[in-house]
Short mmCIF file of C-alpha atoms in Angstrom, two decimals:
data_model
loop_
_atom_site.label_atom_id
_atom_site.label_comp_id
_atom_site.label_asym_id
_atom_site.label_seq_id
_atom_site.Cartn_x
_atom_site.Cartn_y
_atom_site.Cartn_z
CA MET Z 1 40.21 -19.70 -21.31
CA LYS Z 2 39.39 -16.00 -21.43
CA ILE Z 3 36.44 -16.39 -23.79
CA PHE Z 4 34.90 -19.25 -21.80
CA GLU Z 5 34.96 -17.24 -18.55
CA PHE Z 6 33.34 -14.39 -20.42
CA LEU Z 7 30.60 -16.62 -21.88
CA LYS Z 8 29.92 -18.19 -18.48
CA LYS Z 9 29.48 -14.77 -16.89
CA TYR Z 10 27.06 -13.42 -19.47
CA THR Z 11 25.09 -16.64 -19.83
CA VAL Z 12 24.22 -16.27 -16.13
CA VAL Z 13 23.11 -12.70 -16.76
CA VAL Z 14 20.73 -13.75 -19.53
CA ARG Z 15 19.40 -16.66 -17.48
CA ARG Z 16 18.43 -14.12 -14.82
CA TYR Z 17 16.39 -12.20 -17.35
CA ILE Z 18 14.58 -15.32 -18.50
CA ASN Z 19 13.70 -16.40 -14.96
CA ASN Z 20 12.60 -12.92 -13.98
CA GLY Z 21 9.61 -12.83 -16.34
CA VAL Z 22 7.27 -10.06 -17.32
CA LYS Z 23 6.19 -9.15 -13.82
CA TYR Z 24 9.70 -8.14 -12.77
CA CYS Z 25 11.09 -6.79 -16.04
CA LYS Z 26 11.27 -3.28 -14.57
CA ASN Z 27 13.62 -4.54 -11.89
CA SER Z 28 15.67 -6.34 -14.53
CA PHE Z 29 16.66 -3.06 -16.18
CA LYS Z 30 19.12 -2.65 -13.34
CA ARG Z 31 21.19 -5.37 -15.04
CA LEU Z 32 21.26 -3.70 -18.49
CA PRO Z 33 24.78 -2.28 -17.99
CA GLU Z 34 26.14 -5.83 -17.94
CA LEU Z 35 24.63 -6.56 -21.35
CA LYS Z 36 25.91 -3.25 -22.67
CA ASN Z 37 29.38 -4.18 -21.46
CA PHE Z 38 29.03 -7.53 -23.23
CA PHE Z 39 28.60 -5.93 -26.65
CA LYS Z 40 31.13 -3.21 -25.86
CA ASN Z 41 33.83 -5.73 -24.97
CA ILE Z 42 33.29 -8.28 -27.74
CA SER Z 43 36.03 -6.82 -29.92
CA SER Z 44 38.60 -6.69 -27.14
CA ILE Z 45 37.82 -10.19 -25.90
CA THR Z 46 38.03 -11.82 -29.31
CA ALA Z 47 41.25 -10.01 -30.15
CA GLY Z 48 44.04 -12.45 -30.82
CA PHE Z 49 41.73 -15.32 -31.79
CA ASP Z 50 41.55 -16.86 -35.22
CA THR Z 51 38.47 -14.99 -36.52
CA LYS Z 52 37.76 -17.55 -39.25
CA LYS Z 53 37.86 -20.36 -36.73
CA TYR Z 54 35.80 -18.67 -33.99
CA ALA Z 55 33.45 -16.50 -36.05
CA PRO Z 56 30.67 -19.14 -36.26
CA LEU Z 57 30.91 -19.74 -32.50
CA ALA Z 58 30.80 -16.01 -31.75
CA VAL Z 59 27.76 -15.47 -33.98
CA ALA Z 60 25.95 -18.39 -32.36
CA VAL Z 61 26.70 -17.14 -28.85
CA VAL Z 62 25.59 -13.58 -29.58
CA PHE Z 63 22.38 -14.83 -31.23
CA SER Z 64 21.61 -17.07 -28.23
CA LEU Z 65 22.17 -14.31 -25.72
CA VAL Z 66 20.06 -11.76 -27.59
CA ALA Z 67 17.27 -14.31 -28.02
CA GLY Z 68 17.38 -15.18 -24.35
CA TYR Z 69 17.22 -11.52 -23.35
CA SER Z 70 14.23 -10.95 -25.64
CA LEU Z 71 12.39 -13.93 -24.23
CA SER Z 72 12.53 -12.37 -20.77
CA PHE Z 73 9.89 -9.86 -21.85
CA ILE Z 74 7.36 -12.50 -22.89
CA ASN Z 75 8.15 -15.31 -20.51
CA LYS Z 76 5.63 -15.63 -17.65
CA SER Z 77 7.23 -16.24 -14.31
CA ASP Z 78 6.00 -19.11 -12.17
CA ASP Z 79 6.75 -16.91 -9.19
CA SER Z 80 3.97 -14.39 -9.88
CA GLU Z 81 2.85 -14.47 -6.25
CA LYS Z 82 6.27 -13.53 -4.88
CA SER Z 83 7.11 -9.98 -3.93
CA ILE Z 84 9.83 -8.11 -5.80
CA GLU Z 85 12.06 -8.39 -2.75
CA ALA Z 86 11.67 -12.15 -2.63
CA VAL Z 87 12.48 -12.51 -6.32
CA ASN Z 88 15.57 -10.33 -6.02
CA TYR Z 89 16.80 -12.58 -3.22
CA ILE Z 90 16.28 -15.71 -5.32
CA GLN Z 91 18.02 -14.19 -8.35
CA TYR Z 92 21.24 -13.26 -6.65
CA GLN Z 93 21.73 -16.12 -4.17
CA PRO Z 94 23.39 -19.48 -4.94
CA ALA Z 95 20.96 -22.29 -5.58
CA GLU Z 96 20.35 -24.63 -2.67
CA THR Z 97 18.86 -28.08 -2.68
CA THR Z 98 16.12 -28.30 -0.07
CA ALA Z 99 13.15 -30.52 0.48
CA PRO Z 100 9.85 -28.94 -0.60
CA ALA Z 101 7.85 -27.44 2.25
CA GLU Z 102 4.59 -29.08 3.18
CA THR Z 103 1.62 -27.04 2.01
CA SER Z 104 -2.12 -27.44 2.21
CA GLU Z 105 -3.97 -27.91 -1.06
CA GLU Z 106 -7.14 -26.59 0.54
CA ILE Z 107 -5.81 -23.30 1.87
CA VAL Z 108 -3.96 -20.95 -0.45
CA THR Z 109 -2.98 -17.51 0.75
CA GLY Z 110 -0.09 -15.14 1.21
CA SER Z 111 2.08 -15.09 4.30
CA GLU Z 112 4.12 -12.72 6.39
CA THR Z 113 7.34 -13.81 4.66
CA GLU Z 114 5.93 -14.13 1.16
CA ARG Z 115 3.64 -11.16 0.74
CA PRO Z 116 1.68 -10.87 -2.50
CA ASP Z 117 2.14 -7.76 -4.62
CA LEU Z 118 -0.95 -5.79 -3.62
CA LEU Z 119 -0.18 -3.11 -6.19
CA GLU Z 120 -0.82 -5.56 -9.03
CA ASP Z 121 -4.40 -6.25 -7.92
CA SER Z 122 -7.41 -5.08 -9.91
CA PHE Z 123 -11.06 -5.01 -8.90
CA SER Z 124 -14.47 -5.46 -10.47
CA LYS Z 125 -17.01 -2.64 -10.48
CA THR Z 126 -19.90 -5.08 -10.25
CA GLU Z 127 -18.97 -7.84 -7.81
CA LEU Z 128 -16.97 -8.74 -4.72
CA GLU Z 129 -13.34 -9.61 -5.45
CA ILE Z 130 -11.35 -11.91 -3.15
CA LEU Z 131 -7.64 -12.21 -3.96
CA HIS Z 132 -4.58 -14.15 -2.76
CA THR Z 133 -6.64 -16.93 -1.21
CA ASN Z 134 -9.07 -19.60 -2.39
CA PHE Z 135 -11.45 -18.77 0.47
CA LYS Z 136 -15.08 -18.38 -0.58
CA PRO Z 137 -17.55 -16.47 1.62
CA SER Z 138 -20.90 -17.87 2.64
CA GLU Z 139 -23.78 -17.09 0.30
CA GLN Z 140 -25.42 -15.10 3.09
CA ILE Z 141 -22.47 -12.73 3.62
CA GLU Z 142 -21.84 -12.23 -0.08
CA SER Z 143 -25.54 -11.59 -0.64
CA GLU Z 144 -25.66 -9.04 2.19
CA ILE Z 145 -22.67 -7.17 0.78
CA MET Z 146 -24.02 -7.01 -2.76
CA GLN Z 147 -27.50 -6.08 -1.53
CA LEU Z 148 -26.03 -3.14 0.38
CA VAL Z 149 -24.12 -2.05 -2.73
CA ASN Z 150 -27.05 -2.43 -5.11
CA ASN Z 151 -29.47 -0.59 -2.82
CA TYR Z 152 -27.12 2.33 -2.28
CA ASN Z 153 -27.65 3.91 -5.73
CA LYS Z 154 -24.51 6.02 -5.43
CA THR Z 155 -20.82 5.42 -5.99
CA CYS Z 156 -19.27 3.34 -3.23
CA SER Z 157 -16.08 1.39 -2.77
CA PHE Z 158 -14.42 -0.76 -0.15
CA TYR Z 159 -11.11 -2.53 0.38
CA MET Z 160 -10.00 -4.87 3.16
CA VAL Z 161 -6.69 -6.68 3.79
CA ASP Z 162 -5.86 -9.25 6.44
CA LEU Z 163 -2.50 -8.17 7.86
CA THR Z 164 -1.34 -11.70 8.68
CA ASP Z 165 -1.94 -13.48 5.38
CA TYR Z 166 -2.61 -10.49 3.09
CA ALA Z 167 -5.79 -11.90 1.64
CA VAL Z 168 -7.65 -9.03 -0.05
CA PHE Z 169 -11.37 -8.27 -0.31
CA GLY Z 170 -12.63 -5.44 -2.48
CA TYR Z 171 -15.41 -3.92 -4.51
CA ASN Z 172 -14.96 -1.10 -7.03
CA SER Z 173 -11.64 -0.53 -5.29
CA ASP Z 174 -9.87 1.09 -8.25
CA THR Z 175 -12.44 3.85 -8.76
CA TYR Z 176 -11.16 7.29 -7.80
CA ILE Z 177 -13.44 9.21 -5.44
CA PRO Z 178 -13.09 12.74 -3.98
CA THR Z 179 -10.95 12.30 -0.88
CA ALA Z 180 -12.37 14.69 1.70
CA SER Z 181 -9.93 14.56 4.64
CA THR Z 182 -8.71 11.00 4.00
CA ILE Z 183 -6.00 12.62 1.83
CA LYS Z 184 -4.35 13.83 5.04
CA CYS Z 185 -3.20 10.30 5.89
CA PRO Z 186 -1.13 9.58 2.74
CA PHE Z 187 0.16 13.15 2.73
CA ALA Z 188 1.27 12.79 6.37
CA PHE Z 189 2.92 9.47 5.42
CA TYR Z 190 4.93 11.38 2.82
CA CYS Z 191 5.87 14.11 5.34
CA TYR Z 192 7.04 11.61 7.96
CA ASN Z 193 9.17 9.84 5.35
CA GLU Z 194 10.77 13.15 4.40
CA ILE Z 195 11.58 13.83 8.05
CA GLU Z 196 13.02 10.34 8.45
CA LYS Z 197 15.30 10.95 5.45
CA GLY Z 198 16.59 14.15 7.05
CA ASN Z 199 15.06 16.48 4.46
CA HIS Z 200 12.99 18.20 7.16
CA SER Z 201 12.62 18.05 10.94
CA PHE Z 202 9.81 18.20 13.48
CA ASP Z 203 11.29 21.39 14.94
CA GLU Z 204 11.18 23.45 11.75
CA THR Z 205 8.57 26.20 11.88
CA VAL Z 206 5.92 27.40 9.43
CA LEU Z 207 4.20 30.79 9.57
CA TYR Z 208 0.40 30.79 9.65
CA LYS Z 209 -0.56 33.29 6.93
CA SER Z 210 -4.08 34.53 6.27
CA GLY Z 211 -4.15 32.64 2.97
CA TYR Z 212 -4.07 29.33 4.83
CA TYR Z 213 -7.38 29.94 6.54
CA SER Z 214 -9.96 27.24 5.87
CA SER Z 215 -13.33 26.66 7.46
CA GLY Z 216 -14.41 23.21 8.50
CA THR Z 217 -12.51 20.89 10.80
CA GLY Z 218 -9.59 21.83 12.98
CA VAL Z 219 -8.51 24.19 15.74
CA LEU Z 220 -6.02 26.56 14.08
CA LYS Z 221 -8.79 28.40 12.22
CA ASP Z 222 -9.85 29.85 15.58
CA TYR Z 223 -6.45 31.44 16.18
CA GLY Z 224 -5.11 34.51 14.48
CA ASN Z 225 -2.58 34.29 11.70
CA GLY Z 226 0.98 35.51 12.14
CA THR Z 227 1.99 32.68 14.48
CA TYR Z 228 4.78 30.18 13.79
CA TYR Z 229 4.00 26.50 14.35
CA LYS Z 230 6.40 23.57 14.49
CA VAL Z 231 6.09 20.96 11.75
CA GLY Z 232 5.63 18.24 14.38
CA ASP Z 233 2.68 20.11 15.90
CA LEU Z 234 1.10 20.71 12.50
CA LEU Z 235 1.30 16.99 11.70
CA TYR Z 236 -0.43 16.22 14.99
CA TYR Z 237 -3.18 18.79 14.37
CA MET Z 238 -3.70 17.49 10.83
CA ILE Z 239 -4.22 13.89 11.98
CA HIS Z 240 -5.78 14.23 15.43
CA TYR Z 241 -8.12 17.15 14.70
CA SER Z 242 -8.21 16.74 10.92
CA ASP Z 243 -7.09 20.36 10.84
CA ASN Z 244 -7.56 21.94 7.41
CA VAL Z 245 -5.29 24.91 8.14
CA ALA Z 246 -2.45 22.60 9.24
CA PHE Z 247 -2.95 20.52 6.09
CA LEU Z 248 -2.66 23.55 3.80
CA MET Z 249 0.39 24.85 5.67
CA LEU Z 250 2.14 21.49 5.39
CA GLN Z 251 1.26 21.19 1.70
CA ASP Z 252 2.85 24.56 1.03
CA TYR Z 253 5.90 23.74 3.13
CA PHE Z 254 6.62 20.21 1.87
CA GLY Z 255 5.36 20.84 -1.67
CA TYR Z 256 3.39 18.65 -4.05
CA GLU Z 257 6.03 17.15 -6.32
CA GLY Z 258 7.50 14.67 -3.86
CA TYR Z 259 4.08 13.46 -2.74
CA ASN Z 260 2.96 12.99 -6.34
CA GLU Z 261 6.13 11.04 -7.10
CA MET Z 262 5.49 8.75 -4.12
CA ILE Z 263 1.96 8.03 -5.34
CA SER Z 264 3.12 7.55 -8.93
CA ASP Z 265 5.87 5.14 -7.84
CA MET Z 266 3.17 3.03 -6.21
CA GLY Z 267 1.41 2.83 -9.57
CA PHE Z 268 -1.55 5.07 -8.80
CA GLU Z 269 -2.69 8.01 -10.91
CA THR Z 270 -3.92 10.57 -8.39
CA PHE Z 271 -2.20 13.89 -7.77
CA ILE Z 272 -2.53 17.20 -5.96
CA ASN Z 273 -1.26 20.69 -6.75
CA GLY Z 274 -1.85 24.34 -5.92
CA GLN Z 275 -5.29 24.26 -7.53
CA ILE Z 276 -6.29 20.68 -6.64
CA LYS Z 277 -5.38 20.44 -2.97
CA TRP Z 278 -7.64 17.52 -2.00
CA GLY Z 279 -7.85 15.46 -5.16
CA LYS Z 280 -9.16 11.92 -5.44
CA LEU Z 281 -8.17 8.54 -4.03
CA SER Z 282 -9.26 4.95 -4.54
CA SER Z 283 -9.94 2.58 -1.66
CA HIS Z 284 -7.21 0.32 -3.12
CA GLU Z 285 -4.73 3.21 -2.93
CA LEU Z 286 -5.69 4.16 0.61
CA GLY Z 287 -5.70 0.56 1.77
CA TYR Z 288 -2.29 -0.16 0.31
CA ILE Z 289 -0.82 2.89 2.07
CA TRP Z 290 -2.28 1.63 5.35
CA THR Z 291 -0.40 -1.67 4.90
CA GLN Z 292 2.77 0.41 4.54
CA ILE Z 293 1.94 2.42 7.66
CA PHE Z 294 1.51 -0.80 9.64
CA ASP Z 295 5.06 -1.81 8.64
CA TYR Z 296 6.44 1.70 9.07
CA ARG Z 297 5.46 1.86 12.76
CA ASN Z 298 8.27 -0.61 13.60
CA GLU Z 299 10.88 0.75 11.20
CA CYS Z 300 11.80 4.09 12.74
CA GLU Z 301 10.90 6.66 15.39
CA GLU Z 302 9.00 8.74 12.85
CA GLY Z 303 6.86 5.76 11.91
CA ALA Z 304 6.05 5.05 15.56
CA ILE Z 305 4.98 8.67 16.18
CA PHE Z 306 2.78 8.69 13.08
CA TYR Z 307 1.13 5.40 14.04
CA GLU Z 308 0.44 6.62 17.59
CA ASP Z 309 -1.32 9.73 16.27
CA LEU Z 310 -3.48 7.58 13.98
CA VAL Z 311 -4.46 5.25 16.84
CA TYR Z 312 -5.75 8.21 18.86
CA ALA Z 313 -7.09 10.33 15.98
CA GLY Z 314 -10.50 11.93 16.46
CA SER Z 315 -13.66 11.74 14.30
CA ASN Z 316 -13.48 7.95 14.15
CA PHE Z 317 -16.45 6.83 12.03
CA PHE Z 318 -15.60 3.16 12.47
CA ASN Z 319 -16.10 3.49 16.22
CA TRP Z 320 -19.85 3.92 15.71
CA PRO Z 321 -20.64 0.51 14.22
CA PHE Z 322 -17.92 -1.45 16.01
CA THR Z 323 -18.61 -0.01 19.46
CA GLU Z 324 -22.38 -0.33 19.17
CA ALA Z 325 -21.93 -3.95 18.07
CA GLY Z 326 -19.98 -4.64 21.28
CA TYR Z 327 -16.39 -4.53 20.02
CA GLU Z 328 -13.78 -2.70 22.08
CA TYR Z 329 -10.87 -2.73 19.65
CA ASN Z 330 -8.84 0.37 18.98
CA ILE Z 331 -8.95 1.46 15.35
CA ALA Z 332 -6.09 3.49 13.89
CA HIS Z 333 -7.78 5.62 11.26
CA LYS Z 334 -8.23 8.75 9.20
CA SER Z 335 -11.75 9.70 8.16
CA GLY Z 336 -13.10 12.33 5.83
CA TRP Z 337 -16.41 13.90 4.92
CA ALA Z 338 -17.40 16.57 2.43
CA SER Z 339 -20.20 17.26 -0.03
CA PRO Z 340 -20.36 14.61 -1.32
CA GLY Z 341 -18.13 12.15 0.47
CA TYR Z 342 -18.23 10.15 3.68
CA HIS Z 343 -15.25 7.85 4.18
CA ASP Z 344 -13.07 6.21 6.76
CA SER Z 345 -9.89 4.19 6.40
CA GLY Z 346 -7.70 2.46 8.92
CA ILE Z 347 -6.64 -0.67 10.77
CA VAL Z 348 -8.84 -2.63 13.16
CA LEU Z 349 -6.39 -3.56 15.92
CA SER Z 350 -7.82 -6.93 16.88
CA ASP Z 351 -5.85 -10.11 17.59
CA ASN Z 352 -5.97 -10.55 13.81
CA PRO Z 353 -5.57 -6.95 12.59
CA PHE Z 354 -6.89 -5.92 9.21
CA VAL Z 355 -7.02 -2.85 7.01
CA ILE Z 356 -10.49 -1.57 6.17
CA VAL Z 357 -11.48 1.28 3.84
CA VAL Z 358 -15.08 2.29 3.07
CA MET Z 359 -15.76 5.21 0.71
CA THR Z 360 -19.19 6.61 -0.21
CA GLU Z 361 -20.78 9.60 -1.93
CA SER Z 362 -23.07 10.31 1.00
CA GLU Z 363 -23.11 13.86 2.34
CA GLY Z 364 -23.74 12.68 5.87
CA GLU Z 365 -24.54 9.45 7.65
CA THR Z 366 -27.02 8.64 10.40
CA ARG Z 367 -25.44 5.64 12.07
CA ASP Z 368 -27.57 2.49 11.89
CA SER Z 369 -29.53 3.66 8.82
CA SER Z 370 -26.38 4.31 6.80
CA PHE Z 371 -24.63 2.33 4.12
CA PHE Z 372 -21.31 3.05 5.80
CA TYR Z 373 -22.45 1.72 9.18
CA ASN Z 374 -23.88 -1.53 7.81
CA MET Z 375 -21.08 -2.18 5.34
CA SER Z 376 -18.42 -1.78 8.03
CA LEU Z 377 -20.03 -4.44 10.22
CA THR Z 378 -20.69 -6.78 7.30
CA LEU Z 379 -17.05 -6.57 6.22
CA ASN Z 380 -16.04 -7.48 9.78
CA GLU Z 381 -18.28 -10.56 9.51
CA LEU Z 382 -16.64 -11.41 6.18
CA HIS Z 383 -13.23 -11.18 7.82
CA ASP Z 384 -14.44 -13.43 10.65
CA GLU Z 385 -15.49 -16.07 8.12
CA TYR Z 386 -12.05 -15.85 6.55
CA LEU Z 387 -10.38 -16.29 9.96
CA GLU Z 388 -12.44 -19.41 10.66
CA TYR Z 389 -11.48 -20.79 7.26
CA MET Z 390 -7.81 -20.20 8.10
CA GLY Z 391 -8.19 -21.86 11.51
CA ARG Z 392 -7.77 -18.62 13.45
CA GLU Z 393 -10.01 -17.14 16.10
CA PRO Z 394 -12.61 -14.65 14.82
CA SER Z 395 -13.08 -11.25 16.45
CA GLU Z 396 -14.56 -11.21 19.95
CA LYS Z 397 -16.90 -8.69 21.50
CA GLY Z 398 -15.80 -7.12 24.76
CA VAL Z 399 -12.12 -7.89 24.11
CA LYS Z 400 -9.60 -5.08 23.95
CA SER Z 401 -6.82 -4.73 21.39
CA PRO Z 402 -3.51 -6.53 22.06
CA SER Z 403 -1.25 -4.21 24.03
CA GLU Z 404 1.58 -4.52 21.51
CA LEU Z 405 -0.64 -2.90 18.87
CA VAL Z 406 -1.72 0.05 21.03
CA PRO Z 407 1.07 2.47 21.99
CA GLU Z 408 0.81 4.69 25.03
CA ASN Z 409 -0.80 8.03 24.20
CA SER Z 410 2.24 10.20 24.85
CA ARG Z 411 0.40 13.36 23.79
CA ALA Z 412 -2.39 12.96 26.36
CA LYS Z 413 -2.47 15.80 28.84
#
């Protein structure tokens, strides 16, 4: 019975490859050692058998297994909306017979337990894209959005994600734009992850050298060099004050390679180095990282500290349109402006929180006359329409953020 146990084992392996499909073939490579062992052990397993009698069977089995493995690279999975984590769970758990869940044919979207793969999304450079839902905006809202875009006459981009259902809204979201200070958010995300892993600590110190001096935003530029600062304090200065000196000190201390690997592993193509310290980002890239930050806040102490600093970060461009329109929500964010470049990215902490990123090539904005101002409010209206479609309450003016989304400001003096 030795050969039949062997065939049963490796038939299951190949079936996994077939079910996995193209979308998850990268994850399937983890199982390659089993197939290598299959070919390696053929001779030992068939030893002692009548080769003339079993040769046709062995050839047929090997051919079937190789064919099945090859098909895994061209077979399209019916589970294309499932996350990699969900698919892994399905692959390695025993099959269960359960009644199909009731679903609505009119509403199609992601969910908290079955999150779509936001990294696989792509976006048009000429029209509004709405993904992971069959919601359609009103003609008025869609027209307002495209009119703002068409009248701008410069490069612009936006990205929005509902953090309950993970429906996505975007325009030109894959175009890379000079970051200004928005780069400080993903770089801080990398630093906090390194501290969580034990590779660094908040109490380590970095010497402020004259070469780190940078004009522009921040407070450290006003102090003399030659002072040691704790990593935890530099992270706070970089986010709260958008401190350029702190950013350059942390870049030099943590390095570029690990950050670039993190971005590359996400599937994005941007990078920084000793000569390109600010680089470029897409609104898709920034928005995706914000979805990770929202999860990270509940995963560890480092994530909670990072999130708190973002909630109370200064230079909040989104506060202008939202506050003047009557909304009182907190907005965790990281903005950036340069020449050219006027961006903000973050999470609107309403009862139905959502990620919002707006990037422009403006050199400065003047509130109600600006593209940024009007686009931010119009995207909020688009999100409200989506909430109504989903049967949830739209945003309310004069209502504060839910307390569970707004941590106490432990750094307030």
